[in-house]
GROMACS .gro file of N, CA and C in nm:
model
  516
    1UNK      N    1  -0.528  -2.414  -1.287
    1UNK     CA    2  -0.541  -2.475  -1.156
    1UNK      C    3  -0.407  -2.482  -1.084
    2UNK      N    4  -0.297  -2.463  -1.159
    2UNK     CA    5  -0.166  -2.469  -1.095
    2UNK      C    6  -0.154  -2.368  -0.983
    3UNK      N    7  -0.207  -2.246  -1.005
    3UNK     CA    8  -0.199  -2.144  -0.901
    3UNK      C    9  -0.281  -2.183  -0.779
    4UNK      N   10  -0.397  -2.244  -0.801
    4UNK     CA   11  -0.479  -2.290  -0.689
    4UNK      C   12  -0.409  -2.398  -0.610
    5UNK      N   13  -0.342  -2.491  -0.678
    5UNK     CA   14  -0.267  -2.597  -0.610
    5UNK      C   15  -0.150  -2.538  -0.532
    6UNK      N   16  -0.084  -2.438  -0.591
    6UNK     CA   17   0.028  -2.373  -0.523
    6UNK      C   18  -0.020  -2.303  -0.395
    7UNK      N   19  -0.129  -2.229  -0.406
    7UNK     CA   20  -0.183  -2.158  -0.289
    7UNK      C   21  -0.225  -2.258  -0.182
    8UNK      N   22  -0.287  -2.368  -0.224
    8UNK     CA   23  -0.328  -2.471  -0.127
    8UNK      C   24  -0.206  -2.526  -0.054
    9UNK      N   25  -0.101  -2.557  -0.129
    9UNK     CA   26   0.018  -2.619  -0.069
    9UNK      C   27   0.097  -2.521   0.018
   10UNK      N   28   0.124  -2.401  -0.035
   10UNK     CA   29   0.213  -2.308   0.033
   10UNK      C   30   0.141  -2.202   0.116
   11UNK      N   31   0.012  -2.184   0.090
   11UNK     CA   32  -0.061  -2.082   0.163
   11UNK      C   33  -0.146  -2.137   0.276
   12UNK      N   34  -0.148  -2.268   0.287
   12UNK     CA   35  -0.224  -2.329   0.395
   12UNK      C   36  -0.374  -2.314   0.380
   13UNK      N   37  -0.423  -2.301   0.257
   13UNK     CA   38  -0.566  -2.287   0.234
   13UNK      C   39  -0.623  -2.428   0.214
   14UNK      N   40  -0.717  -2.465   0.299
   14UNK     CA   41  -0.771  -2.600   0.298
   14UNK      C   42  -0.894  -2.610   0.208
   15UNK      N   43  -0.874  -2.588   0.080
   15UNK     CA   44  -0.981  -2.600  -0.020
   15UNK      C   45  -0.922  -2.664  -0.146
   16UNK      N   46  -1.009  -2.710  -0.232
   16UNK     CA   47  -0.964  -2.767  -0.358
   16UNK      C   48  -0.907  -2.655  -0.447
   17UNK      N   49  -0.805  -2.685  -0.529
   17UNK     CA   50  -0.746  -2.582  -0.615
   17UNK      C   51  -0.849  -2.508  -0.701
   18UNK      N   52  -0.944  -2.579  -0.759
   18UNK     CA   53  -1.045  -2.513  -0.843
   18UNK      C   54  -1.128  -2.415  -0.761
   19UNK      N   55  -1.157  -2.450  -0.638
   19UNK     CA   56  -1.235  -2.363  -0.550
   19UNK      C   57  -1.155  -2.238  -0.514
   20UNK      N   58  -1.025  -2.254  -0.491
   20UNK     CA   59  -0.938  -2.140  -0.460
   20UNK      C   60  -0.936  -2.043  -0.578
   21UNK      N   61  -0.919  -2.097  -0.698
   21UNK     CA   62  -0.917  -2.012  -0.818
   21UNK      C   63  -1.049  -1.940  -0.835
   22UNK      N   64  -1.160  -2.008  -0.814
   22UNK     CA   65  -1.293  -1.945  -0.825
   22UNK      C   66  -1.308  -1.831  -0.724
   23UNK      N   67  -1.261  -1.853  -0.602
   23UNK     CA   68  -1.269  -1.747  -0.499
   23UNK      C   69  -1.187  -1.625  -0.541
   24UNK      N   70  -1.067  -1.649  -0.593
   24UNK     CA   71  -0.983  -1.538  -0.638
   24UNK      C   72  -1.047  -1.463  -0.754
   25UNK      N   73  -1.102  -1.537  -0.850
   25UNK     CA   74  -1.170  -1.473  -0.963
   25UNK      C   75  -1.289  -1.390  -0.916
   26UNK      N   76  -1.365  -1.443  -0.821
   26UNK     CA   77  -1.479  -1.369  -0.767
   26UNK      C   78  -1.435  -1.236  -0.709
   27UNK      N   79  -1.324  -1.236  -0.637
   27UNK     CA   80  -1.274  -1.112  -0.575
   27UNK      C   81  -1.229  -1.011  -0.681
   28UNK      N   82  -1.158  -1.058  -0.780
   28UNK     CA   83  -1.110  -0.968  -0.886
   28UNK      C   84  -1.228  -0.910  -0.963
   29UNK      N   85  -1.325  -0.994  -0.996
   29UNK     CA   86  -1.443  -0.949  -1.071
   29UNK      C   87  -1.520  -0.846  -0.989
   30UNK      N   88  -1.532  -0.866  -0.860
   30UNK     CA   89  -1.602  -0.769  -0.774
   30UNK      C   90  -1.530  -0.634  -0.778
   31UNK      N   91  -1.398  -0.635  -0.778
   31UNK     CA   92  -1.323  -0.510  -0.785
   31UNK      C   93  -1.341  -0.442  -0.920
   32UNK      N   94  -1.348  -0.520  -1.026
   32UNK     CA   95  -1.367  -0.463  -1.160
   32UNK      C   96  -1.503  -0.396  -1.174
   33UNK      N   97  -1.603  -0.449  -1.106
   33UNK     CA   98  -1.736  -0.389  -1.113
   33UNK      C   99  -1.735  -0.248  -1.053
   34UNK      N  100  -1.643  -0.224  -0.961
   34UNK     CA  101  -1.631  -0.091  -0.899
   34UNK      C  102  -1.560   0.004  -0.995
   35UNK      N  103  -1.449  -0.041  -1.052
   35UNK     CA  104  -1.373   0.046  -1.144
   35UNK      C  105  -1.273  -0.035  -1.224
   36UNK      N  106  -1.276  -0.017  -1.355
   36UNK     CA  107  -1.177  -0.080  -1.442
   36UNK      C  108  -1.052   0.008  -1.441
   37UNK      N  109  -0.935  -0.051  -1.417
   37UNK     CA  110  -0.812   0.029  -1.415
   37UNK      C  111  -0.763   0.060  -1.557
   38UNK      N  112  -0.818   0.165  -1.617
   38UNK     CA  113  -0.784   0.203  -1.755
   38UNK      C  114  -0.643   0.255  -1.763
   39UNK      N  115  -0.572   0.221  -1.869
   39UNK     CA  116  -0.444   0.282  -1.902
   39UNK      C  117  -0.472   0.418  -1.966
   40UNK      N  118  -0.383   0.516  -1.949
   40UNK     CA  119  -0.407   0.649  -2.007
   40UNK      C  120  -0.433   0.642  -2.158
   41UNK      N  121  -0.543   0.701  -2.200
   41UNK     CA  122  -0.580   0.707  -2.340
   41UNK      C  123  -0.656   0.587  -2.392
   42UNK      N  124  -0.661   0.478  -2.317
   42UNK     CA  125  -0.725   0.355  -2.366
   42UNK      C  126  -0.875   0.371  -2.384
   43UNK      N  127  -0.941   0.430  -2.287
   43UNK     CA  128  -1.087   0.446  -2.294
   43UNK      C  129  -1.125   0.530  -2.417
   44UNK      N  130  -1.053   0.639  -2.437
   44UNK     CA  131  -1.083   0.729  -2.548
   44UNK      C  132  -1.056   0.662  -2.684
   45UNK      N  133  -0.945   0.590  -2.692
   45UNK     CA  134  -0.911   0.523  -2.818
   45UNK      C  135  -1.012   0.413  -2.850
   46UNK      N  136  -1.051   0.336  -2.750
   46UNK     CA  137  -1.151   0.231  -2.773
   46UNK      C  138  -1.283   0.292  -2.819
   47UNK      N  139  -1.322   0.403  -2.758
   47UNK     CA  140  -1.445   0.471  -2.800
   47UNK      C  141  -1.435   0.520  -2.944
   48UNK      N  142  -1.319   0.572  -2.982
   48UNK     CA  143  -1.299   0.621  -3.119
   48UNK      C  144  -1.303   0.506  -3.220
   49UNK      N  145  -1.241   0.394  -3.185
   49UNK     CA  146  -1.242   0.276  -3.273
   49UNK      C  147  -1.386   0.229  -3.290
   50UNK      N  148  -1.459   0.227  -3.180
   50UNK     CA  149  -1.599   0.183  -3.184
   50UNK      C  150  -1.683   0.279  -3.267
   51UNK      N  151  -1.662   0.409  -3.249
   51UNK     CA  152  -1.738   0.510  -3.324
   51UNK      C  153  -1.708   0.500  -3.474
   52UNK      N  154  -1.585   0.465  -3.508
   52UNK     CA  155  -1.547   0.449  -3.649
   52UNK      C  156  -1.594   0.315  -3.706
   53UNK      N  157  -1.661   0.238  -3.624
   53UNK     CA  158  -1.715   0.107  -3.663
   53UNK      C  159  -1.607   0.012  -3.715
   54UNK      N  160  -1.492   0.018  -3.650
   54UNK     CA  161  -1.382  -0.074  -3.681
   54UNK      C  162  -1.398  -0.196  -3.591
   55UNK      N  163  -1.407  -0.315  -3.648
   55UNK     CA  164  -1.419  -0.435  -3.564
   55UNK      C  165  -1.298  -0.448  -3.472
   56UNK      N  166  -1.322  -0.484  -3.348
   56UNK     CA  167  -1.215  -0.497  -3.250
   56UNK      C  168  -1.229  -0.628  -3.174
   57UNK      N  169  -1.116  -0.687  -3.144
   57UNK     CA  170  -1.114  -0.812  -3.067
   57UNK      C  171  -1.034  -0.791  -2.939
   58UNK      N  172  -1.083  -0.847  -2.831
   58UNK     CA  173  -1.006  -0.853  -2.707
   58UNK      C  174  -0.935  -0.988  -2.708
   59UNK      N  175  -0.802  -0.985  -2.708
   59UNK     CA  176  -0.723  -1.108  -2.707
   59UNK      C  177  -0.646  -1.110  -2.575
   60UNK      N  178  -0.688  -1.196  -2.485
   60UNK     CA  179  -0.631  -1.201  -2.351
   60UNK      C  180  -0.607  -1.345  -2.310
   61UNK      N  181  -0.508  -1.366  -2.228
   61UNK     CA  182  -0.486  -1.501  -2.178
   61UNK      C  183  -0.558  -1.523  -2.045
   62UNK      N  184  -0.638  -1.425  -2.005
   62UNK     CA  185  -0.727  -1.444  -1.889
   62UNK      C  186  -0.834  -1.546  -1.924
   63UNK      N  187  -0.899  -1.597  -1.824
   63UNK     CA  188  -1.007  -1.693  -1.846
   63UNK      C  189  -1.129  -1.622  -1.902
   64UNK      N  190  -1.209  -1.693  -1.979
   64UNK     CA  191  -1.329  -1.636  -2.040
   64UNK      C  192  -1.422  -1.577  -1.935
   65UNK      N  193  -1.438  -1.647  -1.825
   65UNK     CA  194  -1.526  -1.599  -1.719
   65UNK      C  195  -1.484  -1.459  -1.672
   66UNK      N  196  -1.355  -1.439  -1.659
   66UNK     CA  197  -1.301  -1.310  -1.616
   66UNK      C  198  -1.315  -1.207  -1.727
   67UNK      N  199  -1.275  -1.242  -1.848
   67UNK     CA  200  -1.280  -1.148  -1.961
   67UNK      C  201  -1.422  -1.103  -1.989
   68UNK      N  202  -1.517  -1.195  -1.981
   68UNK     CA  203  -1.657  -1.158  -2.005
   68UNK      C  204  -1.706  -1.056  -1.903
   69UNK      N  205  -1.660  -1.067  -1.780
   69UNK     CA  206  -1.698  -0.970  -1.677
   69UNK      C  207  -1.641  -0.832  -1.709
   70UNK      N  208  -1.518  -0.829  -1.759
   70UNK     CA  209  -1.456  -0.702  -1.799
   70UNK      C  210  -1.536  -0.642  -1.914
   71UNK      N  211  -1.566  -0.723  -2.015
   71UNK     CA  212  -1.641  -0.676  -2.131
   71UNK      C  213  -1.777  -0.623  -2.089
   72UNK      N  214  -1.841  -0.688  -1.993
   72UNK     CA  215  -1.972  -0.643  -1.944
   72UNK      C  216  -1.965  -0.506  -1.877
   73UNK      N  217  -1.848  -0.467  -1.828
   73UNK     CA  218  -1.831  -0.337  -1.763
   73UNK      C  219  -1.799  -0.225  -1.863
   74UNK      N  220  -1.776  -0.262  -1.988
   74UNK     CA  221  -1.742  -0.165  -2.093
   74UNK      C  222  -1.867  -0.115  -2.164
   75UNK      N  223  -1.855  -0.005  -2.237
   75UNK     CA  224  -1.968   0.038  -2.319
   75UNK      C  225  -2.009  -0.075  -2.414
   76UNK      N  226  -2.138  -0.085  -2.445
   76UNK     CA  227  -2.186  -0.193  -2.533
   76UNK      C  228  -2.111  -0.195  -2.666
   77UNK      N  229  -2.087  -0.314  -2.715
   77UNK     CA  230  -2.024  -0.338  -2.845
   77UNK      C  231  -1.881  -0.284  -2.855
   78UNK      N  232  -1.812  -0.271  -2.740
   78UNK     CA  233  -1.673  -0.225  -2.744
   78UNK      C  234  -1.585  -0.322  -2.821
   79UNK      N  235  -1.612  -0.451  -2.804
   79UNK     CA  236  -1.536  -0.554  -2.875
   79UNK      C  237  -1.633  -0.640  -2.955
   80UNK      N  238  -1.598  -0.664  -3.080
   80UNK     CA  239  -1.679  -0.748  -3.168
   80UNK      C  240  -1.668  -0.894  -3.127
   81UNK      N  241  -1.546  -0.936  -3.093
   81UNK     CA  242  -1.520  -1.074  -3.049
   81UNK      C  243  -1.415  -1.071  -2.938
   82UNK      N  244  -1.402  -1.184  -2.871
   82UNK     CA  245  -1.294  -1.200  -2.774
   82UNK      C  246  -1.233  -1.338  -2.788
   83UNK      N  247  -1.108  -1.348  -2.749
   83UNK     CA  248  -1.037  -1.475  -2.742
   83UNK      C  249  -0.969  -1.479  -2.606
   84UNK      N  250  -0.993  -1.587  -2.533
   84UNK     CA  251  -0.938  -1.599  -2.398
   84UNK      C  252  -0.844  -1.719  -2.388
   85UNK      N  253  -0.767  -1.719  -2.283
   85UNK     CA  254  -0.667  -1.824  -2.263
   85UNK      C  255  -0.723  -1.964  -2.258
   86UNK      N  256  -0.844  -1.977  -2.206
   86UNK     CA  257  -0.902  -2.111  -2.196
   86UNK      C  258  -0.972  -2.153  -2.326
   87UNK      N  259  -0.965  -2.070  -2.430
   87UNK     CA  260  -1.023  -2.105  -2.560
   87UNK      C  261  -0.918  -2.149  -2.661
   88UNK      N  262  -0.791  -2.141  -2.624
   88UNK     CA  263  -0.684  -2.178  -2.716
   88UNK      C  264  -0.600  -2.291  -2.656
   89UNK      N  265  -0.536  -2.365  -2.744
   89UNK     CA  266  -0.448  -2.472  -2.700
   89UNK      C  267  -0.312  -2.416  -2.660
   90UNK      N  268  -0.263  -2.321  -2.739
   90UNK     CA  269  -0.134  -2.258  -2.715
   90UNK      C  270  -0.156  -2.109  -2.691
   91UNK      N  271  -0.114  -2.062  -2.575
   91UNK     CA  272  -0.129  -1.920  -2.543
   91UNK      C  273  -0.014  -1.837  -2.597
   92UNK      N  274  -0.022  -1.708  -2.569
   92UNK     CA  275   0.085  -1.617  -2.609
   92UNK      C  276   0.216  -1.668  -2.548
   93UNK      N  277   0.326  -1.665  -2.620
   93UNK     CA  278   0.360  -1.595  -2.743
   93UNK      C  279   0.327  -1.670  -2.872
   94UNK      N  280   0.261  -1.784  -2.863
   94UNK     CA  281   0.220  -1.857  -2.983
   94UNK      C  282   0.121  -1.770  -3.061
   95UNK      N  283   0.116  -1.781  -3.193
   95UNK     CA  284   0.024  -1.698  -3.272
   95UNK      C  285  -0.123  -1.739  -3.263
   96UNK      N  286  -0.153  -1.856  -3.208
   96UNK     CA  287  -0.290  -1.906  -3.209
   96UNK      C  288  -0.394  -1.806  -3.158
   97UNK      N  289  -0.371  -1.734  -3.047
   97UNK     CA  290  -0.476  -1.641  -3.002
   97UNK      C  291  -0.512  -1.535  -3.106
   98UNK      N  292  -0.412  -1.478  -3.172
   98UNK     CA  293  -0.439  -1.375  -3.272
   98UNK      C  294  -0.494  -1.434  -3.401
   99UNK      N  295  -0.451  -1.553  -3.436
   99UNK     CA  296  -0.507  -1.619  -3.555
   99UNK      C  297  -0.655  -1.649  -3.534
  100UNK      N  298  -0.690  -1.692  -3.413
  100UNK     CA  299  -0.831  -1.720  -3.382
  100UNK      C  300  -0.912  -1.590  -3.381
  101UNK      N  301  -0.857  -1.483  -3.327
  101UNK     CA  302  -0.928  -1.355  -3.326
  101UNK      C  303  -0.955  -1.308  -3.469
  102UNK      N  304  -0.855  -1.317  -3.555
  102UNK     CA  305  -0.873  -1.275  -3.695
  102UNK      C  306  -0.978  -1.363  -3.763
  103UNK      N  307  -0.973  -1.492  -3.736
  103UNK     CA  308  -1.072  -1.583  -3.794
  103UNK      C  309  -1.213  -1.544  -3.749
  104UNK      N  310  -1.229  -1.516  -3.619
  104UNK     CA  311  -1.361  -1.478  -3.568
  104UNK      C  312  -1.408  -1.345  -3.626
  105UNK      N  313  -1.315  -1.256  -3.655
  105UNK     CA  314  -1.350  -1.128  -3.717
  105UNK      C  315  -1.373  -1.143  -3.867
  106UNK      N  316  -1.327  -1.253  -3.923
  106UNK     CA  317  -1.340  -1.275  -4.067
  106UNK      C  318  -1.242  -1.193  -4.149
  107UNK      N  319  -1.123  -1.172  -4.094
  107UNK     CA  320  -1.022  -1.091  -4.162
  107UNK      C  321  -0.888  -1.165  -4.165
  108UNK      N  322  -0.801  -1.120  -4.252
  108UNK     CA  323  -0.666  -1.173  -4.260
  108UNK      C  324  -0.585  -1.109  -4.146
  109UNK      N  325  -0.513  -1.188  -4.066
  109UNK     CA  326  -0.436  -1.128  -3.956
  109UNK      C  327  -0.332  -1.027  -4.005
  110UNK      N  328  -0.289  -1.040  -4.131
  110UNK     CA  329  -0.192  -0.944  -4.185
  110UNK      C  330  -0.253  -0.806  -4.207
  111UNK      N  331  -0.386  -0.798  -4.198
  111UNK     CA  332  -0.456  -0.671  -4.210
  111UNK      C  333  -0.497  -0.616  -4.073
  112UNK      N  334  -0.453  -0.681  -3.967
  112UNK     CA  335  -0.492  -0.642  -3.831
  112UNK      C  336  -0.382  -0.564  -3.761
  113UNK      N  337  -0.423  -0.480  -3.668
  113UNK     CA  338  -0.331  -0.410  -3.580
  113UNK      C  339  -0.363  -0.452  -3.438
  114UNK      N  340  -0.264  -0.505  -3.369
  114UNK     CA  341  -0.280  -0.543  -3.229
  114UNK      C  342  -0.217  -0.435  -3.142
  115UNK      N  343  -0.282  -0.403  -3.033
  115UNK     CA  344  -0.224  -0.314  -2.933
  115UNK      C  345  -0.189  -0.402  -2.815
  116UNK      N  346  -0.061  -0.408  -2.783
  116UNK     CA  347  -0.012  -0.500  -2.680
  116UNK      C  348   0.073  -0.427  -2.578
  117UNK      N  349   0.075  -0.481  -2.455
  117UNK     CA  350   0.151  -0.417  -2.348
  117UNK      C  351   0.265  -0.503  -2.293
  118UNK      N  352   0.291  -0.618  -2.356
  118UNK     CA  353   0.397  -0.705  -2.306
  118UNK      C  354   0.475  -0.766  -2.422
  119UNK      N  355   0.600  -0.803  -2.397
  119UNK     CA  356   0.677  -0.870  -2.502
  119UNK      C  357   0.611  -1.000  -2.548
  120UNK      N  358   0.552  -1.073  -2.456
  120UNK     CA  359   0.486  -1.200  -2.491
  120UNK      C  360   0.370  -1.176  -2.586
  121UNK      N  361   0.288  -1.077  -2.556
  121UNK     CA  362   0.176  -1.043  -2.642
  121UNK      C  363   0.221  -0.992  -2.777
  122UNK      N  364   0.325  -0.909  -2.777
  122UNK     CA  365   0.380  -0.857  -2.903
  122UNK      C  366   0.429  -0.973  -2.990
  123UNK      N  367   0.500  -1.066  -2.930
  123UNK     CA  368   0.551  -1.181  -3.007
  123UNK      C  369   0.436  -1.263  -3.066
  124UNK      N  370   0.330  -1.280  -2.991
  124UNK     CA  371   0.213  -1.355  -3.038
  124UNK      C  372   0.151  -1.288  -3.160
  125UNK      N  373   0.127  -1.159  -3.149
  125UNK     CA  374   0.064  -1.085  -3.259
  125UNK      C  375   0.154  -1.081  -3.382
  126UNK      N  376   0.283  -1.058  -3.362
  126UNK     CA  377   0.376  -1.056  -3.475
  126UNK      C  378   0.383  -1.192  -3.542
  127UNK      N  379   0.385  -1.298  -3.463
  127UNK     CA  380   0.392  -1.434  -3.519
  127UNK      C  381   0.268  -1.466  -3.602
  128UNK      N  382   0.155  -1.403  -3.567
  128UNK     CA  383   0.031  -1.422  -3.644
  128UNK      C  384   0.030  -1.337  -3.771
  129UNK      N  385   0.125  -1.244  -3.781
  129UNK     CA  386   0.132  -1.159  -3.900
  129UNK      C  387   0.072  -1.021  -3.882
  130UNK      N  388   0.030  -0.988  -3.761
  130UNK     CA  389  -0.034  -0.858  -3.735
  130UNK      C  390   0.067  -0.744  -3.730
  131UNK      N  391   0.020  -0.624  -3.758
  131UNK     CA  392   0.092  -0.504  -3.719
  131UNK      C  393   0.072  -0.493  -3.568
  132UNK      N  394   0.169  -0.432  -3.498
  132UNK     CA  395   0.158  -0.423  -3.353
  132UNK      C  396   0.199  -0.285  -3.306
  133UNK      N  397   0.116  -0.227  -3.220
  133UNK     CA  398   0.152  -0.107  -3.146
  133UNK      C  399   0.180  -0.154  -3.004
  134UNK      N  400   0.306  -0.148  -2.966
  134UNK     CA  401   0.346  -0.190  -2.832
  134UNK      C  402   0.345  -0.071  -2.738
  135UNK      N  403   0.272  -0.086  -2.628
  135UNK     CA  404   0.263   0.018  -2.526
  135UNK      C  405   0.303  -0.047  -2.394
  136UNK      N  406   0.433  -0.041  -2.359
  136UNK     CA  407   0.481  -0.114  -2.242
  136UNK      C  408   0.406  -0.076  -2.114
  137UNK      N  409   0.385  -0.177  -2.031
  137UNK     CA  410   0.316  -0.154  -1.904
  137UNK      C  411   0.411  -0.187  -1.789
  138UNK      N  412   0.428  -0.312  -1.757
  138UNK     CA  413   0.513  -0.352  -1.645
  138UNK      C  414   0.654  -0.385  -1.694
  139UNK      N  415   0.662  -0.447  -1.811
  139UNK     CA  416   0.790  -0.490  -1.867
  139UNK      C  417   0.815  -0.415  -1.998
  140UNK      N  418   0.938  -0.370  -2.017
  140UNK     CA  419   0.972  -0.303  -2.143
  140UNK      C  420   0.956  -0.398  -2.261
  141UNK      N  421   0.924  -0.342  -2.375
  141UNK     CA  422   0.911  -0.418  -2.499
  141UNK      C  423   1.031  -0.384  -2.587
  142UNK      N  424   1.114  -0.484  -2.621
  142UNK     CA  425   1.228  -0.455  -2.709
  142UNK      C  426   1.180  -0.403  -2.844
  143UNK      N  427   1.248  -0.303  -2.896
  143UNK     CA  428   1.207  -0.241  -3.023
  143UNK      C  429   1.242  -0.327  -3.144
  144UNK      N  430   1.326  -0.427  -3.124
  144UNK     CA  431   1.376  -0.505  -3.238
  144UNK      C  432   1.304  -0.639  -3.258
  145UNK      N  433   1.181  -0.650  -3.213
  145UNK     CA  434   1.109  -0.778  -3.225
  145UNK      C  435   1.055  -0.804  -3.365
  146UNK      N  436   1.037  -0.700  -3.444
  146UNK     CA  437   0.986  -0.722  -3.579
  146UNK      C  438   0.960  -0.594  -3.653
  147UNK      N  439   0.955  -0.604  -3.786
  147UNK     CA  440   0.933  -0.489  -3.873
  147UNK      C  441   0.794  -0.428  -3.857
  148UNK      N  442   0.698  -0.508  -3.814
  148UNK     CA  443   0.561  -0.458  -3.802
  148UNK      C  444   0.531  -0.402  -3.664
  149UNK      N  445   0.633  -0.382  -3.583
  149UNK     CA  446   0.617  -0.331  -3.447
  149UNK      C  447   0.652  -0.183  -3.440
  150UNK      N  448   0.564  -0.106  -3.378
  150UNK     CA  449   0.591   0.033  -3.342
  150UNK      C  450   0.564   0.046  -3.194
  151UNK      N  451   0.641   0.130  -3.126
  151UNK     CA  452   0.625   0.149  -2.982
  151UNK      C  453   0.574   0.288  -2.951
  152UNK      N  454   0.496   0.299  -2.845
  152UNK     CA  455   0.448   0.428  -2.796
  152UNK      C  456   0.451   0.423  -2.644
  153UNK      N  457   0.481   0.535  -2.578
  153UNK     CA  458   0.486   0.534  -2.432
  153UNK      C  459   0.348   0.518  -2.367
  154UNK      N  460   0.243   0.560  -2.439
  154UNK     CA  461   0.106   0.544  -2.389
  154UNK      C  462   0.010   0.556  -2.507
  155UNK      N  463  -0.116   0.536  -2.479
  155UNK     CA  464  -0.220   0.552  -2.582
  155UNK      C  465  -0.276   0.694  -2.582
  156UNK      N  466  -0.232   0.774  -2.488
  156UNK     CA  467  -0.278   0.913  -2.476
  156UNK      C  468  -0.250   0.987  -2.607
  157UNK      N  469  -0.355   1.044  -2.664
  157UNK     CA  470  -0.341   1.124  -2.785
  157UNK      C  471  -0.335   1.045  -2.914
  158UNK      N  472  -0.341   0.913  -2.908
  158UNK     CA  473  -0.339   0.832  -3.030
  158UNK      C  474  -0.480   0.825  -3.086
  159UNK      N  475  -0.491   0.849  -3.216
  159UNK     CA  476  -0.621   0.852  -3.282
  159UNK      C  477  -0.639   0.731  -3.373
  160UNK      N  478  -0.761   0.714  -3.422
  160UNK     CA  479  -0.789   0.610  -3.520
  160UNK      C  480  -0.703   0.633  -3.645
  161UNK      N  481  -0.688   0.757  -3.686
  161UNK     CA  482  -0.604   0.788  -3.802
  161UNK      C  483  -0.460   0.742  -3.780
  162UNK      N  484  -0.410   0.759  -3.657
  162UNK     CA  485  -0.275   0.712  -3.625
  162UNK      C  486  -0.266   0.560  -3.642
  163UNK      N  487  -0.368   0.489  -3.596
  163UNK     CA  488  -0.370   0.343  -3.608
  163UNK      C  489  -0.372   0.301  -3.754
  164UNK      N  490  -0.453   0.369  -3.833
  164UNK     CA  491  -0.461   0.337  -3.977
  164UNK      C  492  -0.325   0.360  -4.042
  165UNK      N  493  -0.259   0.471  -4.007
  165UNK     CA  494  -0.127   0.499  -4.064
  165UNK      C  495  -0.027   0.388  -4.032
  166UNK      N  496  -0.035   0.333  -3.911
  166UNK     CA  497   0.057   0.225  -3.873
  166UNK      C  498   0.043   0.103  -3.963
  167UNK      N  499  -0.077   0.079  -4.010
  167UNK     CA  500  -0.100  -0.038  -4.096
  167UNK      C  501  -0.065  -0.010  -4.242
  168UNK      N  502  -0.034   0.114  -4.273
  168UNK     CA  503   0.002   0.150  -4.411
  168UNK      C  504   0.152   0.170  -4.428
  169UNK      N  505   0.226   0.168  -4.317
  169UNK     CA  506   0.370   0.189  -4.325
  169UNK      C  507   0.439   0.070  -4.388
  170UNK      N  508   0.540   0.099  -4.466
  170UNK     CA  509   0.624  -0.007  -4.522
  170UNK      C  510   0.719  -0.054  -4.412
  171UNK      N  511   0.744  -0.185  -4.403
  171UNK     CA  512   0.842  -0.234  -4.305
  171UNK      C  513   0.977  -0.167  -4.326
  172UNK      N  514   1.044  -0.141  -4.215
  172UNK     CA  515   1.176  -0.075  -4.223
  172UNK      C  516   1.287  -0.174  -4.242
   0.00000   0.00000   0.00000
């Protein structure tokens, strides 16, 4: 609601903060229904993970209402579970989101591989004990955040076998 209060105060919008946030979410969701802005290689990799019947979790700090709309636009069963920002007490970079995702999947987080696009997300997954494939988007990801981190410029050409290999590597 902080963003709604900020917009109300500085943007001159004469509505309650919760109403402002709902209006913004409605607009974003409407745009997603037209087209999801896929990162290169993401659609193909998600399909391969799904085809290999590997359980997958969407771990996002977006609100559940928003994340559920994104999931509804994806092929069925793309994600086994999801964890959203409004479902956790401490968001990224705290490990709670990834610990909850692993719990919902019924697996040890140390056996999980997270694909992350931000330093904050990478820190969260590493703190939970996950292997991490960092694919920078807007902000560069430092390579020295942890032994379980590997970086790639994009997901283009990355296969399920590549992901499995990442979880079998010995820390450097």
